[in-house]
Short mmCIF file of C-alpha atoms and ligand atoms in Angstrom, two decimals:
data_model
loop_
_atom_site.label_atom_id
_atom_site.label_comp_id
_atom_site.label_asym_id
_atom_site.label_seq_id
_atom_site.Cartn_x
_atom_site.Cartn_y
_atom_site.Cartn_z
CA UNK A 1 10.08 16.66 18.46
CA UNK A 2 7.96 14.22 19.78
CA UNK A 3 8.80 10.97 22.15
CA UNK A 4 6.61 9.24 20.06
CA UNK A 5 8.30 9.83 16.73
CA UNK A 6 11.05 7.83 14.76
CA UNK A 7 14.35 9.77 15.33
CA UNK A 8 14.29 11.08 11.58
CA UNK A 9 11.36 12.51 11.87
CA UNK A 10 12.44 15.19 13.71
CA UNK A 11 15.33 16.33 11.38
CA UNK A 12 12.85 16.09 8.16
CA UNK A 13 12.27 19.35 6.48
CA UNK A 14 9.43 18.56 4.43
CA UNK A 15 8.37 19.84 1.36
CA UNK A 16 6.07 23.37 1.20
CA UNK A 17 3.22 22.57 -1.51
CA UNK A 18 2.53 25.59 -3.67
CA UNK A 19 -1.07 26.51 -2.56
CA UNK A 20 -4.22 25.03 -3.64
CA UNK A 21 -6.85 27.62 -3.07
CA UNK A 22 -9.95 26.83 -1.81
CA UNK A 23 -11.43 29.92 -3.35
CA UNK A 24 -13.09 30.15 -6.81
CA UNK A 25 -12.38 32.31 -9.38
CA UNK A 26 -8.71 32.91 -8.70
CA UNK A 27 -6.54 33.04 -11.40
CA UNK A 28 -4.45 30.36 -10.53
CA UNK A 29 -0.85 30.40 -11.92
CA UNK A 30 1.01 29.25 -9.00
CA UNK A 31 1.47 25.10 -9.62
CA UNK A 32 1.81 24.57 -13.28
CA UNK A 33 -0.74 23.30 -13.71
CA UNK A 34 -2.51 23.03 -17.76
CA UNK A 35 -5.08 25.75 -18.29
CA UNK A 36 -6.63 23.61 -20.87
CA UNK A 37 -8.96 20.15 -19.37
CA UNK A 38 -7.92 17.26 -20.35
CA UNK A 39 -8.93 15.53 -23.15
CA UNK A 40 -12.68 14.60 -23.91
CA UNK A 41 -11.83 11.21 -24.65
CA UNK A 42 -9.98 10.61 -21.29
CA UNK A 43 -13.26 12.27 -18.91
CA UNK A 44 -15.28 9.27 -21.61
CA UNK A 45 -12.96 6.75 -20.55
CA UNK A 46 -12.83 7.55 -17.15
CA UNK A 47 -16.73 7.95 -17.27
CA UNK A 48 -16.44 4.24 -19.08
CA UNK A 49 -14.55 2.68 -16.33
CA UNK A 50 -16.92 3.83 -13.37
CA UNK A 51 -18.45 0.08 -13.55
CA UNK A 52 -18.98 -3.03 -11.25
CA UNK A 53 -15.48 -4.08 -12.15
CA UNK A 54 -14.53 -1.35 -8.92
CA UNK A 55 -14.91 -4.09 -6.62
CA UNK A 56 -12.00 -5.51 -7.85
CA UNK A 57 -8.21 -4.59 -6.97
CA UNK A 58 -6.52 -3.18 -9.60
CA UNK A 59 -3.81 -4.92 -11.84
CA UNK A 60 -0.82 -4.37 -9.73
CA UNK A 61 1.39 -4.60 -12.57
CA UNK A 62 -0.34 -1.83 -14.62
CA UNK A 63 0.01 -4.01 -17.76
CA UNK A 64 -2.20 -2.30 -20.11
CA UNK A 65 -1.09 1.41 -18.97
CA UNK A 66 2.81 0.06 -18.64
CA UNK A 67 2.38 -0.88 -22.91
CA UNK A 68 0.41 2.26 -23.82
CA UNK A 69 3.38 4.07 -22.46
CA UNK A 70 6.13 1.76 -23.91
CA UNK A 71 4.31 2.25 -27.72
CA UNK A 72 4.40 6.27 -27.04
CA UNK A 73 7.57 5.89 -25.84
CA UNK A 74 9.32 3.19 -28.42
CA UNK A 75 10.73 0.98 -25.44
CA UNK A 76 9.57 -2.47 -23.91
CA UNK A 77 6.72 -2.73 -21.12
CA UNK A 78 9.88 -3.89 -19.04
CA UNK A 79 11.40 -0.99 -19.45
CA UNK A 80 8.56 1.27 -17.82
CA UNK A 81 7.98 1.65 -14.02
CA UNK A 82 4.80 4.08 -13.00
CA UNK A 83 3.43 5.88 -10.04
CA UNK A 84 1.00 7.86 -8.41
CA UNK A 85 2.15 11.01 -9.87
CA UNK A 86 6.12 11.37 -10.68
CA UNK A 87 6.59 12.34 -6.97
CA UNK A 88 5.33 8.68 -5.83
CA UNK A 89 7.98 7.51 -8.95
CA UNK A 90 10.51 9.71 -7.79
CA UNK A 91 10.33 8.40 -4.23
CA UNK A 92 10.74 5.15 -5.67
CA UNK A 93 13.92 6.21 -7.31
CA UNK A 94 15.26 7.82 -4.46
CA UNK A 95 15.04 4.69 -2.13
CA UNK A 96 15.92 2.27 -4.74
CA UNK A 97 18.48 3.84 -6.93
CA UNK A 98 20.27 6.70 -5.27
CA UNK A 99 21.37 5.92 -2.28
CA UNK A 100 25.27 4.91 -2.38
CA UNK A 101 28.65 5.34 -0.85
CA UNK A 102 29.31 8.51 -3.13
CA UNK A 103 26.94 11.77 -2.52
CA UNK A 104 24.13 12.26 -5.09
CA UNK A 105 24.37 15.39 -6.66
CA UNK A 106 21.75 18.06 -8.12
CA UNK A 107 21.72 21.56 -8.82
CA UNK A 108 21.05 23.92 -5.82
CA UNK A 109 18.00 25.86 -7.76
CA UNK A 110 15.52 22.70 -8.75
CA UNK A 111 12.84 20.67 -7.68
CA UNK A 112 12.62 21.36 -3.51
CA UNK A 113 11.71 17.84 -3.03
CA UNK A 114 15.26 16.17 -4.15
CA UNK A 115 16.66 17.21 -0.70
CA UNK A 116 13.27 16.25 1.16
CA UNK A 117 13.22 12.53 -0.24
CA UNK A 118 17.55 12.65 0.89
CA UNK A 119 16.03 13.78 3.73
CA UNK A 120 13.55 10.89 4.41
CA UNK A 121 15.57 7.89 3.37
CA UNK A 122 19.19 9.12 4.96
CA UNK A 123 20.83 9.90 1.56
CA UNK A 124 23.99 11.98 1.17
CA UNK A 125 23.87 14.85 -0.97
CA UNK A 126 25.98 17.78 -2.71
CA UNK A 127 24.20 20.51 -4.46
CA UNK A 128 26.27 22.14 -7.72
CA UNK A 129 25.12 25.68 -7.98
CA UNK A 130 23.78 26.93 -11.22
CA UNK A 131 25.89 29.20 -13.24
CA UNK A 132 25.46 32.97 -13.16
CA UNK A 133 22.74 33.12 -15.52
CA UNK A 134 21.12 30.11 -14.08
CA UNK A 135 22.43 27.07 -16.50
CA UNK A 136 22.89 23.71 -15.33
CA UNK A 137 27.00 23.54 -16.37
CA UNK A 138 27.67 19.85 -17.96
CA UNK A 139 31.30 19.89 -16.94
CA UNK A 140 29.86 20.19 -13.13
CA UNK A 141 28.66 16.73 -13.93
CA UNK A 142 31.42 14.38 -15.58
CA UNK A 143 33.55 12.50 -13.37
CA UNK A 144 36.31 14.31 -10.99
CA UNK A 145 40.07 13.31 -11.33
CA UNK A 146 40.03 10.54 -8.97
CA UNK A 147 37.31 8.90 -11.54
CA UNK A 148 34.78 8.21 -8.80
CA UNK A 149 31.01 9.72 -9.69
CA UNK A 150 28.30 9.48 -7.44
CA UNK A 151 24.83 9.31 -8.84
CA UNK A 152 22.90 12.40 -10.40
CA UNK A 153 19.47 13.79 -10.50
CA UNK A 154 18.67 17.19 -12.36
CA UNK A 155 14.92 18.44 -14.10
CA UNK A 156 15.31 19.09 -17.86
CA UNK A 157 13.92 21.77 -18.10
CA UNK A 158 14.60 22.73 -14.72
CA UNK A 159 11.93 24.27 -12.49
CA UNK A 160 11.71 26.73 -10.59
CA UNK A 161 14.25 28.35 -13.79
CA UNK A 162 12.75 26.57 -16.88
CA UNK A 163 16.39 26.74 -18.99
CA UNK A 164 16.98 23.56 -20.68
CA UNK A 165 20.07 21.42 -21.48
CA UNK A 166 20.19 20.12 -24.85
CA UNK A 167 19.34 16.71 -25.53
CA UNK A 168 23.84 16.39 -26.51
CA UNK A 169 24.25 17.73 -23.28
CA UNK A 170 22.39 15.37 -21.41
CA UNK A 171 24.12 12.38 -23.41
CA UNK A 172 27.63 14.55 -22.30
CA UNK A 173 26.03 13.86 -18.87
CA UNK A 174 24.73 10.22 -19.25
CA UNK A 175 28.20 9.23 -21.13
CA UNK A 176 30.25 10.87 -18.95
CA UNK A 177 28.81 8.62 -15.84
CA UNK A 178 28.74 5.02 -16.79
CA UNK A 179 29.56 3.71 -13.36
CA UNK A 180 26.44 5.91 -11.70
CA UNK A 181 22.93 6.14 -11.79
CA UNK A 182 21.52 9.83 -14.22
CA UNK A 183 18.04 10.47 -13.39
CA UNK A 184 16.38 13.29 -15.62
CA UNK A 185 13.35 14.56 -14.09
CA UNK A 186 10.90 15.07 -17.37
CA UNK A 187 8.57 16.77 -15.61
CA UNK A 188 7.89 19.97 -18.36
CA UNK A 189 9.67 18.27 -21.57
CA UNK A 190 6.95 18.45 -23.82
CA UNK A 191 6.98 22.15 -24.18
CA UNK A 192 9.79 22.55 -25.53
CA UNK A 193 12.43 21.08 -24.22
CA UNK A 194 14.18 17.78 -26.13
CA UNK A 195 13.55 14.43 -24.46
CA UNK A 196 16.55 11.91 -23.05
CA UNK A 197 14.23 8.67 -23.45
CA UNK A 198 15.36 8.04 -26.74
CA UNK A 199 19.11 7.56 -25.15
CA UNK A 200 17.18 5.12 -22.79
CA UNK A 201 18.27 2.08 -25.31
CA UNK A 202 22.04 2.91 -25.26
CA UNK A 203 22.46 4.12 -22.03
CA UNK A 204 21.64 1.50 -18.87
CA UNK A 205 22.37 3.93 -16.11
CA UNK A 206 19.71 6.46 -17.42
CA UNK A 207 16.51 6.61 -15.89
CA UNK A 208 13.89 9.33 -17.40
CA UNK A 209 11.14 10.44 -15.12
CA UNK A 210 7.73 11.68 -16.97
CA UNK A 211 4.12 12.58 -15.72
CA UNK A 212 0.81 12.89 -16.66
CA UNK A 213 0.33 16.00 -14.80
CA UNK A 214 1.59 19.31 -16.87
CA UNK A 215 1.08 18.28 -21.00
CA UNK A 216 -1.66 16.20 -20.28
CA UNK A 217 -3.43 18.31 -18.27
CA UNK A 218 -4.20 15.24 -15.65
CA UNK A 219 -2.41 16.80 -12.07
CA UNK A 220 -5.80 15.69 -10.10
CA UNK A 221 -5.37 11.57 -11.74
CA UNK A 222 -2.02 11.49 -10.35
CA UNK A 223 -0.18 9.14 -12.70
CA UNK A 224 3.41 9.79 -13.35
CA UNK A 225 6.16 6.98 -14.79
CA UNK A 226 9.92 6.22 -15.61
CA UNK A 227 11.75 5.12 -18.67
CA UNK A 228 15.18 3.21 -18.18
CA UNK A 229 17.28 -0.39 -18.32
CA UNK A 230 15.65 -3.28 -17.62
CA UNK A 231 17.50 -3.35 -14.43
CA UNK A 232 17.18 -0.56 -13.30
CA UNK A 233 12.95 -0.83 -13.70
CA UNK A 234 13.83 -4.31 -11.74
CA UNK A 235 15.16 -2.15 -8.69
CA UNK A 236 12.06 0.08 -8.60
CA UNK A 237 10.01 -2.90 -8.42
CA UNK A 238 11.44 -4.81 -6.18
CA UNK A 239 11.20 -1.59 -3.53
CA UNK A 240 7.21 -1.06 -5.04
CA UNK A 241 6.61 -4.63 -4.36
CA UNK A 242 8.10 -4.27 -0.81
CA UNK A 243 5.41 -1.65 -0.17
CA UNK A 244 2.56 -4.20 -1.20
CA UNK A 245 1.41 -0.91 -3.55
CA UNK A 246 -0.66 -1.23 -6.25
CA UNK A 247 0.25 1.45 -8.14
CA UNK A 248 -2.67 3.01 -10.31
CA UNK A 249 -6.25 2.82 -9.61
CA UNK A 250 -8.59 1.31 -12.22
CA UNK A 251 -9.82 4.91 -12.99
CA UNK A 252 -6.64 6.44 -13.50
CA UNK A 253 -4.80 3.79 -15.26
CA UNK A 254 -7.96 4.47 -18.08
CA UNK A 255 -7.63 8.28 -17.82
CA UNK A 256 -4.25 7.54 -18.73
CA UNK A 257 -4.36 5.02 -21.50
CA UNK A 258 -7.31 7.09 -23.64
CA UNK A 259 -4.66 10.75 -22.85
CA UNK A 260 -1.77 9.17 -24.31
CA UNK A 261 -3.42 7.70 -27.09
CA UNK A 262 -4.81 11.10 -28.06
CA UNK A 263 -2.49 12.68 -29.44
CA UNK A 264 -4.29 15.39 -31.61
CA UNK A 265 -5.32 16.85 -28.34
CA UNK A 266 -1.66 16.75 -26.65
CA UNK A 267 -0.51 18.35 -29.79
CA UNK A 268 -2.69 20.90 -29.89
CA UNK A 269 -3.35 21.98 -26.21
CA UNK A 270 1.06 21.92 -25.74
CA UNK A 271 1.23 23.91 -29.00
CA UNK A 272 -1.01 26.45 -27.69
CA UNK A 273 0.67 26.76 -24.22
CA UNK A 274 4.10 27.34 -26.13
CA UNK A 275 2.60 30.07 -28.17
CA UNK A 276 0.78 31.87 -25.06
CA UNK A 277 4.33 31.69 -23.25
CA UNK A 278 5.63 33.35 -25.95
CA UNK A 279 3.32 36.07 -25.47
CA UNK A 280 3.50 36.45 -21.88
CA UNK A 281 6.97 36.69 -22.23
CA UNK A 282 6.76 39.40 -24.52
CA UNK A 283 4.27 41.23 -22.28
CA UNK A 284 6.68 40.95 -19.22
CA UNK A 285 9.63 42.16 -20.86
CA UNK A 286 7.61 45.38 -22.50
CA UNK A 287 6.74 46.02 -18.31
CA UNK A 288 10.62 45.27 -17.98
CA UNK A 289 11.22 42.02 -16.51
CA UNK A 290 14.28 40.01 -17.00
CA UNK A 291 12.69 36.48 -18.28
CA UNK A 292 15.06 33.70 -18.32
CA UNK A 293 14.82 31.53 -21.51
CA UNK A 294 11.74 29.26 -20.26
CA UNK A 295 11.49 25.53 -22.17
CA UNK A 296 8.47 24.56 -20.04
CA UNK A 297 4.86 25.99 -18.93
CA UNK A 298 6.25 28.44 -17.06
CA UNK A 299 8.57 31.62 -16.61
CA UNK A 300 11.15 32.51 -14.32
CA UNK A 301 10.77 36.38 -14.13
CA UNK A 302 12.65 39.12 -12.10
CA UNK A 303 12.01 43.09 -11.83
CA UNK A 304 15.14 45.41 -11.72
CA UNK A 305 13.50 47.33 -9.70
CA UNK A 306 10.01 45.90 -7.68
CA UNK A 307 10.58 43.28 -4.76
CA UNK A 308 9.04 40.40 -5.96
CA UNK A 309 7.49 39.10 -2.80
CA UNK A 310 5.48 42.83 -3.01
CA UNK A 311 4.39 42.23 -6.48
CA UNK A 312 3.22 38.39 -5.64
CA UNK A 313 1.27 39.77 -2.72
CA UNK A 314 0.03 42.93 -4.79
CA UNK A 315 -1.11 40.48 -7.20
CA UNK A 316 -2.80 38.03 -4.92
CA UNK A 317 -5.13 40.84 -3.59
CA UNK A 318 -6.01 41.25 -7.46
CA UNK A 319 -6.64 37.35 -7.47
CA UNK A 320 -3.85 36.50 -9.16
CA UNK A 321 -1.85 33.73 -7.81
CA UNK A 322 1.98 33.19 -8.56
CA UNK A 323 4.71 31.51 -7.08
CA UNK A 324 7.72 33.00 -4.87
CA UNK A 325 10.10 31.35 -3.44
CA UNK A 326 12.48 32.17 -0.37
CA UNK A 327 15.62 30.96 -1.28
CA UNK A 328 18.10 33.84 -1.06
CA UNK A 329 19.39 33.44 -4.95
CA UNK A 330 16.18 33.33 -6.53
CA UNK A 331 14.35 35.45 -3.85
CA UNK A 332 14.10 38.48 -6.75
CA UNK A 333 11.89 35.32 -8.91
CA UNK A 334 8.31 34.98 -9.59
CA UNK A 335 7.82 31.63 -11.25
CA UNK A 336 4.51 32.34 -13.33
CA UNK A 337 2.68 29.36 -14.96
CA UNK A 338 1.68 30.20 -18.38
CA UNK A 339 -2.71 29.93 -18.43
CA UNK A 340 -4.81 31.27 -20.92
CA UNK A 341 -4.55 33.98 -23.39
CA UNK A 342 -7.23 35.77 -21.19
CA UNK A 343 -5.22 35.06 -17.88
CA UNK A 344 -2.26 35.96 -19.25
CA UNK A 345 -4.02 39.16 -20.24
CA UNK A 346 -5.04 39.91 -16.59
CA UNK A 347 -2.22 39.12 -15.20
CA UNK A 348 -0.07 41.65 -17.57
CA UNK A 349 -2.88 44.31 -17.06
CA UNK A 350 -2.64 43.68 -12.95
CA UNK A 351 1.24 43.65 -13.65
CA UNK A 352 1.00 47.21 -15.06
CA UNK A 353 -1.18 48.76 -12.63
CA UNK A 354 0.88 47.29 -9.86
CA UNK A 355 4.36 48.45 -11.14
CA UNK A 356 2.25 52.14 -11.72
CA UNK A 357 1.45 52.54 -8.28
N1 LIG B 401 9.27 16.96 -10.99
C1 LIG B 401 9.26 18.29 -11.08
C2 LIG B 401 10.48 19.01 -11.56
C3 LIG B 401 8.10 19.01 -10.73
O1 LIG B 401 8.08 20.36 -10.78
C4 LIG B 401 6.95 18.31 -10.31
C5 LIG B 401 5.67 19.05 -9.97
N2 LIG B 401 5.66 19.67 -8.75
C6 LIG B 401 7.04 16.92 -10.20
C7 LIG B 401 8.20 16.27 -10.58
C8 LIG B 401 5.90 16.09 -9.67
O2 LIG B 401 4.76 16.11 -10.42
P1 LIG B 401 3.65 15.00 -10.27
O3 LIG B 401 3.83 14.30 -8.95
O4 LIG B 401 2.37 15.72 -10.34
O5 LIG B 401 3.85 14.04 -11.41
#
């Protein structure tokens, strides 16, 4: 603690970044991240935008990006708020939206960053544990008997677990809260999990949170947005405006535009990560892992028999890179982001020679 510091500083437990090695030739399947680039017409349009027009600030209502994502989306520009990466968007969410009398609640195995963002901006919180086989329960989420609901954030899929709630189970969730705020973090939809947004235009306390980062293969452009009510878009901009931010940079915002607009690419690249998962999945079982029913670009993977910070180690001095994480109910997990066929290949190869020795 420092004298010079802001009292809540000192109580912040901030978030732990999953590493970004500076080393090359790592196989890197720690962030889930895409192992495919993105698409050739978004490095062209990006190439296209690197012009005189730099000098200028960029539009700091993101007009052209906030309608290519209302057409993919089939809502208004009004209904579409974005941000440097979903992170920046969540942030937004967490200041403007989730703060009330009543505790926010979330699951107590997702996104590590929920309880840093209560951390930052003073917000109560009660975390629901997952069920024994690591489900989000929807009947953890209606309303109590004395009718009072606070406000509710959960990933669909979640991360680090991947399981997925059906898109009726969400609308149980959404439904079941009309008097509170349901944000559904978006993050790893698009490989196979079944999108809320569409719910957007009967629902006005649903907010949907999606990013550029994982299906579109865009992490480094950082562009991430949300999908709700009118109003509730309003409240994110009025605490974005308080910032003075301009939200995307003239070279993102056309990264952006030209990767949502190709959608042969998205298809195909997503397609292919769902069909390597299935592999890998395959592969890890056959060296007997449990894997837990993954509906995003990753898999949640325990051994019955191997500690699983050894094997992440064992595999890092093979150059392998995976994520573990410390928290004492998942501490037998390595979250493993699905790559390439050939990575997956080394990594199931490394796997096997590891679990030999
Ligand atoms: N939500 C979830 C559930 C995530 O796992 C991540 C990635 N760490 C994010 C949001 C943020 O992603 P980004 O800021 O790159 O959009």
């Amino acid at each position: 603690m420092s004298r010079f510091w802001s009292p809540v500083v000192g109580t912040l437990s901030p978030y732990v970044p999953g590493e970004q090695p500076k080393l090359q030739n790592l196989i890197k399947l720690n962030t889930n991240e895409h192992p495919y680039g993105p698409s050739p017409k978004v490095l062209d349009a990006i190439r296209a935008a690197c012009d005189d027009t730099l000098k200028l600030y960029p539009d700091p209502s993101s007009d052209s990006l906030r309608q290519t994502i209302a057409k993919t989306m089939g809502v208004q520009p009004g209904q579409v708020f974005v941000g440097n990466g979903s992170d920046e968007v969540l942030a937004h969410v967490f200041l403007a939206l989730l703060k009330h009398e009543r505790p926010l609640r979330f699951p107590d195995i997702t996104y590590s960053f929920y309880p840093v963002y209560c951390g930052l901006y003073g917000i109560e919180y009660e975390t629901v544990p997952l069920t024994a086989d690591f489900r989000i329960d929807v009947e953890d989420y209606l309303p109590r008997a004395d009718g009072q609901a606070g406000a509710i954030i959960f990933p669909n899929p979640n991360a680090p677990t991947g399981r997925a709630l059906s898109l009726a189970e969400v609308e149980r969730i959404v439904a079941g809260n009309p008097g509170a705020v349901v944000v559904v973090d978006e993050a790893y939809v698009d490989f196979g999990g079944e999108s809320a947004v569409g719910l957007v235009a009967r629902y006005d306390n649903l907010l949907v949170v999606q990013t550029l980062s994982k299906s579109r293969s865009l992490a480094g452009l950082r562009v991430g947005f949300a999908v709700g009510s009118a109003e509730l878009i309003d409240g994110l901009d009025r605490v974005k405006n308080s910032f003075n931010s301009y939200p995307i940079d003239r070279l993102a915002s056309a990264g952006a535009v030209a990767a949502l607009e190709d959608t042969e690419y998205f298809e195909k690249t997503r397609q292919a990560v769902i069909e390597t998962r299935s592999r890998m999945t395959a592969g890890l079982e056959s060296l007997g892992f449990e894997v837990l029913p993954s509906a995003a670009n990753f898999v949640f993977a325990r051994h019955p028999s191997k500690d699983a910070s050894g094997l992440a180690a064992a595999l890092r001095e093979r150059s392998i890179i995976v994520r573990h994480f410390r928290h004492v109910r998942i501490e037998q997990f390595l979250r493993i982001t699905v790559g390439t066929n050939e990575q997956v290949d080394v990594l199931l190869k490394g796997l096997a020679e590891v679990l030999q020795a």
